[in-house]
Coordinates of C-alpha atoms and ligand atoms in Angstrom, one line a residue:
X1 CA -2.3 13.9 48.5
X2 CA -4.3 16.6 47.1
X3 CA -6.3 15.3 43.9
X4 CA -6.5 17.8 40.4
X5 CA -8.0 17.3 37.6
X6 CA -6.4 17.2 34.1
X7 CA -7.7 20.9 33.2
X8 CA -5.9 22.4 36.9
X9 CA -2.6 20.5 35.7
X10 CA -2.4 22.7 33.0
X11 CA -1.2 20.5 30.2
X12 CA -2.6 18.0 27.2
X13 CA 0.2 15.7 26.2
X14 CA -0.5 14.0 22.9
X15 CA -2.6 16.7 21.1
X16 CA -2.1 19.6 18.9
X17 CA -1.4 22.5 20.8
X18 CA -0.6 26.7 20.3
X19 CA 2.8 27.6 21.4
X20 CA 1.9 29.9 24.1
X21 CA -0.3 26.9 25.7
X22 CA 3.4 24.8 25.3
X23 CA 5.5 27.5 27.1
X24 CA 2.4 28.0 29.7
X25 CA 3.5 24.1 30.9
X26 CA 6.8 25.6 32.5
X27 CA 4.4 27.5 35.2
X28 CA 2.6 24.4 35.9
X29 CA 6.4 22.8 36.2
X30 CA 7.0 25.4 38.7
X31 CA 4.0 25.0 40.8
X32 CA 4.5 21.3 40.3
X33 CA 8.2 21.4 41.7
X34 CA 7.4 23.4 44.4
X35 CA 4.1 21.5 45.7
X36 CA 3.8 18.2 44.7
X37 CA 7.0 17.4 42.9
X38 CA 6.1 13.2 42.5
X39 CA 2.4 13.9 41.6
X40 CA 0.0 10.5 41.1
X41 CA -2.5 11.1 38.6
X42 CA -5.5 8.7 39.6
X43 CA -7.1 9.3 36.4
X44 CA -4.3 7.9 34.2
X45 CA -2.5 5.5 37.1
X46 CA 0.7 7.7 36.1
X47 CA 3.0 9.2 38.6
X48 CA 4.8 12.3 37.2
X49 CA 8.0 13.2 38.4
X50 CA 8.9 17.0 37.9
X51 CA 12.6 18.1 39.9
X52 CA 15.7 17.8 38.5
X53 CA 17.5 15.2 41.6
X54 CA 14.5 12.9 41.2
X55 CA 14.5 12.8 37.5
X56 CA 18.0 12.1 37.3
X57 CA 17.1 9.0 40.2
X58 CA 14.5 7.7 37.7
X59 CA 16.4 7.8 34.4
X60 CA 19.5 6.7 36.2
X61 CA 18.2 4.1 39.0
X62 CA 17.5 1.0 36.3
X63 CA 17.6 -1.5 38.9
X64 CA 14.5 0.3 40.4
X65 CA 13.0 1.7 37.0
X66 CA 13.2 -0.4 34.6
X67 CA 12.9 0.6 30.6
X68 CA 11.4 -3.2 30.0
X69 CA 7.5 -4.3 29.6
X70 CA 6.4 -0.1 29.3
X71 CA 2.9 0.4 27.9
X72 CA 3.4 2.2 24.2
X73 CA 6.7 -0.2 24.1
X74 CA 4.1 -3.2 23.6
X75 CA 3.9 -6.1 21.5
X76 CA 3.2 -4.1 18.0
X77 CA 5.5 -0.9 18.7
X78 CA 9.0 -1.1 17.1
X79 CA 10.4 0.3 20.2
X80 CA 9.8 -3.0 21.2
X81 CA 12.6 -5.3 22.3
X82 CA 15.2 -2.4 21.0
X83 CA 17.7 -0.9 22.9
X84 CA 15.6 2.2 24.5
X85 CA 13.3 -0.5 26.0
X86 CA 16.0 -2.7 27.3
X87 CA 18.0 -3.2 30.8
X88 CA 21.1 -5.0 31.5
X89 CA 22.6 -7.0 30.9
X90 CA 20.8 -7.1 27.5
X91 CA 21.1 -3.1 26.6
X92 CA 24.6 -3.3 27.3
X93 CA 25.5 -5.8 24.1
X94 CA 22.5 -3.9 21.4
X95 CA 23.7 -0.6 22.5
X96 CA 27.6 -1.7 21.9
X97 CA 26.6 -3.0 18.6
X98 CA 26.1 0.4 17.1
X99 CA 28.4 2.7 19.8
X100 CA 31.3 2.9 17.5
X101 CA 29.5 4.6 15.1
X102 CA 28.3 7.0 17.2
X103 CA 31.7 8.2 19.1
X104 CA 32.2 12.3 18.5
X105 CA 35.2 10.7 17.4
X106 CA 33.7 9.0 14.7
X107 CA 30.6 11.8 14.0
X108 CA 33.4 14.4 13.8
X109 CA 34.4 12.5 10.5
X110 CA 31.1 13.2 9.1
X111 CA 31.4 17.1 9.2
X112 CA 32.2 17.2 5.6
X113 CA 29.2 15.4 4.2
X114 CA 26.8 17.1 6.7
X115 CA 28.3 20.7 5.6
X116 CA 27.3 20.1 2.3
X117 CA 23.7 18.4 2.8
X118 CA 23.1 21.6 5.1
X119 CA 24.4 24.0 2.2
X120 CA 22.2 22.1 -0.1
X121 CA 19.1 23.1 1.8
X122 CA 20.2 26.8 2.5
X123 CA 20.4 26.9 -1.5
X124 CA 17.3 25.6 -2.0
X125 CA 15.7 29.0 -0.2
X126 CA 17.8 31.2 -0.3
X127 CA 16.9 33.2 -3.5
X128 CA 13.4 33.1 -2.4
X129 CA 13.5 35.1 0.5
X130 CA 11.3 33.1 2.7
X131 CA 11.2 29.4 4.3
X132 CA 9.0 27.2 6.2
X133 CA 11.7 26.3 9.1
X134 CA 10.3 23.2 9.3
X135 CA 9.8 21.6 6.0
X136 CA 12.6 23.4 4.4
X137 CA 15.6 22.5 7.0
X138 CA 14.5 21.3 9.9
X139 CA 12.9 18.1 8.5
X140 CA 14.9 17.3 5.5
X141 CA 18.8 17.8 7.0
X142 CA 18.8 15.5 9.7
X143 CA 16.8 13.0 8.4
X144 CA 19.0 12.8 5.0
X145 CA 22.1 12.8 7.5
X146 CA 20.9 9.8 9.6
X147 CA 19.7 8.0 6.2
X148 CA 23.2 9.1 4.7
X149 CA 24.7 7.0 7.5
X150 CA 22.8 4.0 7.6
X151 CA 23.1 3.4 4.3
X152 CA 19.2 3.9 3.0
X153 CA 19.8 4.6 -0.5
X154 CA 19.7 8.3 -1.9
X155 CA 16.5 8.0 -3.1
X156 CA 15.0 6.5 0.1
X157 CA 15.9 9.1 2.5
X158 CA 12.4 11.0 3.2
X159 CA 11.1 7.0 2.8
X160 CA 9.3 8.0 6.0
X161 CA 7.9 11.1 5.3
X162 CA 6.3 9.4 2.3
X163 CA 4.4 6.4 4.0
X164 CA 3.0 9.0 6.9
X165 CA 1.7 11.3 4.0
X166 CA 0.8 9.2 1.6
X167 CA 2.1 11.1 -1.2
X168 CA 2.4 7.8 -3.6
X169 CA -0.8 6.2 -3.6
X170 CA 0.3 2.6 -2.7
X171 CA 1.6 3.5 0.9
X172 CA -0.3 4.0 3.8
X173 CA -1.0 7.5 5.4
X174 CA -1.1 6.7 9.3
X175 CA 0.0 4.1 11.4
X176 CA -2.4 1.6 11.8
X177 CA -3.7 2.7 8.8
X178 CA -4.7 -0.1 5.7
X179 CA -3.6 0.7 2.4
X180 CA -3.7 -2.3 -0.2
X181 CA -4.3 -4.8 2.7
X182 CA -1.0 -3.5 4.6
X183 CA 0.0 -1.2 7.5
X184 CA 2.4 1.4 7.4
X185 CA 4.7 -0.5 10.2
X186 CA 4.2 -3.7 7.1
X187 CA 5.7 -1.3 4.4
X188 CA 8.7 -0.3 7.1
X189 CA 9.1 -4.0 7.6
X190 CA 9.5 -4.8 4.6
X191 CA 11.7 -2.4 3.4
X192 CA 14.4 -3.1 5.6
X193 CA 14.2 -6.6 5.3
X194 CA 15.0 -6.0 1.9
X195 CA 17.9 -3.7 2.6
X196 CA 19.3 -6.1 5.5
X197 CA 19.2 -8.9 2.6
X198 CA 21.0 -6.7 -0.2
X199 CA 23.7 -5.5 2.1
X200 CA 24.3 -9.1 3.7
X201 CA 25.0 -9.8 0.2
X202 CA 27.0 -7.1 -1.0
X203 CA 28.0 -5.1 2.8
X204 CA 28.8 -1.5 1.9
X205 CA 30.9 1.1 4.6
X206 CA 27.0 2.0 6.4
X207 CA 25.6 1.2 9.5
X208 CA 22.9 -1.5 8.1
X209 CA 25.9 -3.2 6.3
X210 CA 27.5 -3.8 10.1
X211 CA 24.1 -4.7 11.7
X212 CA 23.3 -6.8 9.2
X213 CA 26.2 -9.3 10.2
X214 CA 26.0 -8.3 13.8
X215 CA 25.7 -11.2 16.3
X216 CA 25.5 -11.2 20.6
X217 CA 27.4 -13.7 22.3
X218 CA 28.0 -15.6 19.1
X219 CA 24.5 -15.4 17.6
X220 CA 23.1 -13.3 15.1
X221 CA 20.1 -10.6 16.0
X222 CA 16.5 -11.7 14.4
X223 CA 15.4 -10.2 11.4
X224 CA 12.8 -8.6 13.9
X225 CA 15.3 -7.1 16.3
X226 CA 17.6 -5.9 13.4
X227 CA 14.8 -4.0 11.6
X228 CA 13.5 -2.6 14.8
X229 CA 16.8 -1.2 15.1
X230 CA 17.3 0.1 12.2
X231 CA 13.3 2.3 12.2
X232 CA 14.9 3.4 15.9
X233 CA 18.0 4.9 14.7
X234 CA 16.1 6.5 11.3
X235 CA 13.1 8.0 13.3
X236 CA 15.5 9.1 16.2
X237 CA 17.8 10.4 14.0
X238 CA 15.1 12.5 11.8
X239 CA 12.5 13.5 14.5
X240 CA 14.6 14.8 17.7
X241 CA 16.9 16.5 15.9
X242 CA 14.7 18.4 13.2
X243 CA 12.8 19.7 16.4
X244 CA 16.3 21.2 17.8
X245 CA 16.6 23.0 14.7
X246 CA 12.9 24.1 15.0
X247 CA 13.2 25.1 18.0
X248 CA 16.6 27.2 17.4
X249 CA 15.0 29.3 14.7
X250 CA 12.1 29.8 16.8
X251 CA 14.1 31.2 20.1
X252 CA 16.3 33.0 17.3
X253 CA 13.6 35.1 16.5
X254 CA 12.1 35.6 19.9
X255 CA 15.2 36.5 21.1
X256 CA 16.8 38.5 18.2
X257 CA 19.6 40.2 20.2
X258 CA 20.8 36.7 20.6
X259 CA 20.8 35.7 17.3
X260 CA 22.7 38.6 16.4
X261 CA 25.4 38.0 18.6
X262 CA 25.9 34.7 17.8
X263 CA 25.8 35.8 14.2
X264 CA 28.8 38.2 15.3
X265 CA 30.5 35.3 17.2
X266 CA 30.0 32.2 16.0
X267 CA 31.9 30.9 18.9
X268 CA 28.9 30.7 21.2
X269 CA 27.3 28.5 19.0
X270 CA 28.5 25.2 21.3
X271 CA 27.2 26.7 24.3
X272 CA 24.0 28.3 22.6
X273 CA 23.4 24.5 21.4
X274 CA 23.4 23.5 25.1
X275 CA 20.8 26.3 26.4
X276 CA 18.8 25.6 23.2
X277 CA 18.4 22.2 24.3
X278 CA 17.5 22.9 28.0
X279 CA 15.3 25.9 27.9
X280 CA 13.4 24.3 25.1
X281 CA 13.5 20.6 24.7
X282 CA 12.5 18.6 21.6
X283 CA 12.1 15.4 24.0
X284 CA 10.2 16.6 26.8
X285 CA 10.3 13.3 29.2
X286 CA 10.9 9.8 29.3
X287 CA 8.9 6.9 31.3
X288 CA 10.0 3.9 33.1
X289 CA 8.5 1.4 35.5
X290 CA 9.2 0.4 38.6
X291 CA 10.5 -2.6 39.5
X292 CA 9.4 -2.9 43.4
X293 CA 8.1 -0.7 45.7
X294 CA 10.4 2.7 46.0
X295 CA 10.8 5.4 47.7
X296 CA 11.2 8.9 45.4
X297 CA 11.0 12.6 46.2
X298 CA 9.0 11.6 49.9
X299 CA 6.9 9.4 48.1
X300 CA 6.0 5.8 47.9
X301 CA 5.5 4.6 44.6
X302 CA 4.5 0.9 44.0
X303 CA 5.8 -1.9 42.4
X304 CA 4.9 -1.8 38.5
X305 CA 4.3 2.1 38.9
X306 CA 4.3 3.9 35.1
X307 CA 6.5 7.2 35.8
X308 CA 6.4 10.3 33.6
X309 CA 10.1 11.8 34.6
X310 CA 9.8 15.0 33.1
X311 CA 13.1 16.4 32.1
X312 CA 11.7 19.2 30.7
X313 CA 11.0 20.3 33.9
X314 CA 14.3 19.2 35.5
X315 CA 16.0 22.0 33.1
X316 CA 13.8 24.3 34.7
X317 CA 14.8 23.7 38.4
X318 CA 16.1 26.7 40.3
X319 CA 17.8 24.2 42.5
X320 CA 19.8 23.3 39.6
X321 CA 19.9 26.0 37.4
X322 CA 19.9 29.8 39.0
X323 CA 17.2 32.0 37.3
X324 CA 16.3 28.9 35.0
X325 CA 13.7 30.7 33.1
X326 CA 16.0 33.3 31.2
X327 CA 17.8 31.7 27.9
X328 CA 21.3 32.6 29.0
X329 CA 23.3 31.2 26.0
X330 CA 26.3 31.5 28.1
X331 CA 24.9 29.5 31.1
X332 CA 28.2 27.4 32.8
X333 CA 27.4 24.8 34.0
X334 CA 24.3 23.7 32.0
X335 CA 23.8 20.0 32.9
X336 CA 20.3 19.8 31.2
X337 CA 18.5 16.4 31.2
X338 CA 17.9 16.8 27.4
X339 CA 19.7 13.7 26.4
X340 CA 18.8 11.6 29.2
X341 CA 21.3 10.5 32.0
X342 CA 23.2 6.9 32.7
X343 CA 23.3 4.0 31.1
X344 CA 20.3 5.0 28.5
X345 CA 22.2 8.8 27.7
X346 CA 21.1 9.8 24.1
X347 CA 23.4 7.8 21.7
X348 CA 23.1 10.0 18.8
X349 CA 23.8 13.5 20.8
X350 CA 27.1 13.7 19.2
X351 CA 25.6 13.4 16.1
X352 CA 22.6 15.6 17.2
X353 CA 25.1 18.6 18.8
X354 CA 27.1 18.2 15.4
X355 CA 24.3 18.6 12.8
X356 CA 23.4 21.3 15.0
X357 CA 27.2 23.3 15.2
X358 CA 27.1 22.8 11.4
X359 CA 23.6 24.3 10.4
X360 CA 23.2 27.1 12.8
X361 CA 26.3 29.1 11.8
X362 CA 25.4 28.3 8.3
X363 CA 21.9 29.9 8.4
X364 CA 22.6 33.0 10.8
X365 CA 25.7 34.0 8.4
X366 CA 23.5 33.5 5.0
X367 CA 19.9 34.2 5.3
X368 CA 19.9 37.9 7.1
X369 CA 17.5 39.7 9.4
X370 CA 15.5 36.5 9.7
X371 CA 11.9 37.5 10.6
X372 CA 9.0 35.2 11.6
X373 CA 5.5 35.7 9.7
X374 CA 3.5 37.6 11.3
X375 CA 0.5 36.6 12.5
X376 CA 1.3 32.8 11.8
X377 CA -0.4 31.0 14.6
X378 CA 2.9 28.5 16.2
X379 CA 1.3 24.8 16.6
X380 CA 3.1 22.2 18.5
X381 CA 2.4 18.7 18.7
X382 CA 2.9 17.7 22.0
X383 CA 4.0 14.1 23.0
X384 CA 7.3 12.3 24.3
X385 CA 8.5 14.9 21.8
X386 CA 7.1 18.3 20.7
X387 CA 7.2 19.1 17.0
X388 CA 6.6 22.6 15.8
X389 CA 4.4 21.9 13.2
X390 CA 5.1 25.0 11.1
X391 CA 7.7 28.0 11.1
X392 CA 7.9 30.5 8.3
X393 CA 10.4 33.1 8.2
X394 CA 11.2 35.5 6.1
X395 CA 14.9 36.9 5.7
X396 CA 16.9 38.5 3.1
Ligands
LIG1 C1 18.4 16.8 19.8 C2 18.3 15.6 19.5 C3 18.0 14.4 20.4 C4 17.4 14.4 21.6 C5 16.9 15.5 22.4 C6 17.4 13.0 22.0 C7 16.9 12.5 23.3 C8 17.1 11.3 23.8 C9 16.8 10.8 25.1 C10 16.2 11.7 26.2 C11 17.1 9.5 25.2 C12 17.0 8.7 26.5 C13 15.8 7.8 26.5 C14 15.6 7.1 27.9 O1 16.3 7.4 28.8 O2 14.7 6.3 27.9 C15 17.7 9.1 24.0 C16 18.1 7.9 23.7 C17 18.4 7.5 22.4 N1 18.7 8.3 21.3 FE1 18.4 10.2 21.2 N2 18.0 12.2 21.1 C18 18.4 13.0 20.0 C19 19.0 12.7 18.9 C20 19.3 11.4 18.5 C21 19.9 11.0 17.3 C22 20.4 11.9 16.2 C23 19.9 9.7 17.2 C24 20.5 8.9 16.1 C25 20.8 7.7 16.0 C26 19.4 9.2 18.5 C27 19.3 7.9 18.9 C28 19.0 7.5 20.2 C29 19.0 6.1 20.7 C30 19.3 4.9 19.8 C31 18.7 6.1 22.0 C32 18.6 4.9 23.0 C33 19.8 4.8 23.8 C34 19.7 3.7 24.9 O3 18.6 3.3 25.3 O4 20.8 3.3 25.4 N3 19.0 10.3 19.2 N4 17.6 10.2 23.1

């Protein structure tokens, strides 16, 4: 196979990046697709998997790629040992511990409370005229949402936000970091234990309340596994999601004819939501391991092979999705790769597409001719998700 070096291959995963270098990835997704669409890079040992039937084979195929024993998942991670990192038959019993709650069913109830948590941060701005995207809306309303439901009291529900930044002086700024002889991952820890404790004790209609009495086959979860849940579902909840609302805004003003009609009819919004979350994804791939030898996309990939399947390129694939570079907020059918596929599919994308259907209307019909800054340079931060760091708009 023809070898290229990290420079040719056109991206830098893990780094701060300018938006235009972000979007420049798709072309390298299109030469990747065409020419060598399961690519080995012998500098990182990673094999990168870019169309969309081979994709869906690797996030699908767990009996061949496995979610277990993934570098990044390792001892120290809280990914560890939770359901993301899990195969049957022991994914099957976490994941059903928290399904339920999850259900559109059951998210559709929460439309009330999420309608006013978005209204609360449209007030916040709107008098002012002007709004960082990101720290305004796209942050705060999903992650108070996801807190709201597990049950991290009211005035816990940017707890994160505060240990990364260090904004009280006792709490550590990075992970990894020391602050007064403890990690970040130690303050987490610690918190929920805490919270796990006091709702065992007096259980309250949330999420921690039913996890802190939840057993498998008759036995209670370790305090290790139960916390590790719980940071899942609050940093899934708050990071994905905020970066679909960032991303929104941003397409909305590149593609102002679009935002108007949606504006006119509301409607679209669903099926906006969908081309949204393939033409720009806020989770860009996901990585699995292969169990034995396999056979993918005319390739031979070895046992205990680390695979990047990149589904952000699968939503790009013209086998899949005619003229899959133009944001067609009426594209039918849209099966993007966005939320994953099979047994691992995205648990909280009923939640996600709600919190989504909620906001968006919301901002197009009260903040008018939304404008971006000009001249604001667009930074991403590029890793198994991509966060716009930064997005201010103007509006009237
Ligand atoms: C737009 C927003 C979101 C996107 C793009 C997204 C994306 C994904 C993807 C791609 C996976 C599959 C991972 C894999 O196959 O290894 C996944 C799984 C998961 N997501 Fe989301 N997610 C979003 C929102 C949420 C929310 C709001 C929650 C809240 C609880 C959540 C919780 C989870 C959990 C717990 C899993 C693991 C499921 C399993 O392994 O069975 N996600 N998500």
């Amino acid at each position: 196979m023809q070898k290229q070096s990290e420079g040719e291959r056109g991206f830098s995963p893990f780094q701060l990046q300018p938006i235009e270098q972000t979007l420049q990835t798709f072309q390298w997704f299109s030469k990747m697709r065409a020419e060598q669409p399961v690519y080995h890079d012998p500098a990182s040992n990673l094999w990168h998997v870019f169309r969309y039937e081979d994709v869906n084979q690797v996030v699908t195929d767990y009996s061949h790629f496995s979610s277990e024993s993934i570098p990044g998942f390792s001892e120290n991670s809280f990914l560890n040992g939770t359901v993301v990192a899990k195969d049957p038959p022991d994914h099957r019993k976490l994941r059903n511990l928290v399904n339920q709650a999850f259900t559109p069913r059951a998210v559709n109830h929460l439309s009330d409370s999420v309608t006013a948590i978005a209204q609360q941060f449209l007030d916040n701005v709107r008098s002012a005229g002007k709004m960082d995207v990101v720290s305004d809306i796209a942050f705060p309303f999903p992650a108070k949402v996801i807190a709201a439901l597990l049950g991290v009291p009211d005035e816990d529900w940017d707890i994160f936000r505060r240990w990364a930044s260090g904004e009280r002086a006792e709490e550590p700024r990075k992970p990894g970091e020391v602050v007064q002889g403890r990690t970040m991952e130690e303050h987490m820890y610690t918190f929920f234990v805490h919270l796990l404790e006091e709702r065992r004790k007096s259980p309250r209609e949330d999420l921690i309340s039913s996890l802190s009495v939840a057993e498998i086959d008759g036995e209670r979860l370790s305090e290790r596994e139960l916390v590790s849940f719980c940071i899942l579902l609050l940093a899934a909840g708050q990071e994905t999601t905020k970066n679909l609302i960032a991303n929104a805004v941003y397409l909305f003003t590149e593609y102002p004819d679009v935002a108007e009609r949606l504006r006119l009819q509301p409607e679209l919004m669903p099926k906006a939501i969908e081309e949204i979350l393939r033409f720009l994804p806020p989770v860009w791939f996901t990585i699995r391991r292969t169990t034995s030898e396999v056979e993918l996309g005319g390739q031979t990939l070895p046992a205990n092979a680390i695979v990047m399947a990149w589904n952000s390129s699968a939503n790009r694939d013209p086998e899949q999705f005619p003229n899959p570079d133009h944001f067609d907020i009426e594209r039918e059918p849209n099966r993007h790769l966005t939320f994953g596929h099979g047994i691992h599919f995205c648990i909280g994308a009923p939640l996600a597409r709600l919190e989504a259907k909620i906001v968006l209307p919301m901002l197009l019909d009260q903040l008018k001719d939304i404008k971006r800054v000009p001249d604001f340079p667009i930074n991403v931060r590029a890793g198994i998700v991509y966060v716009i760091q930064s997005l201010p708009i103007t509006f009237l």
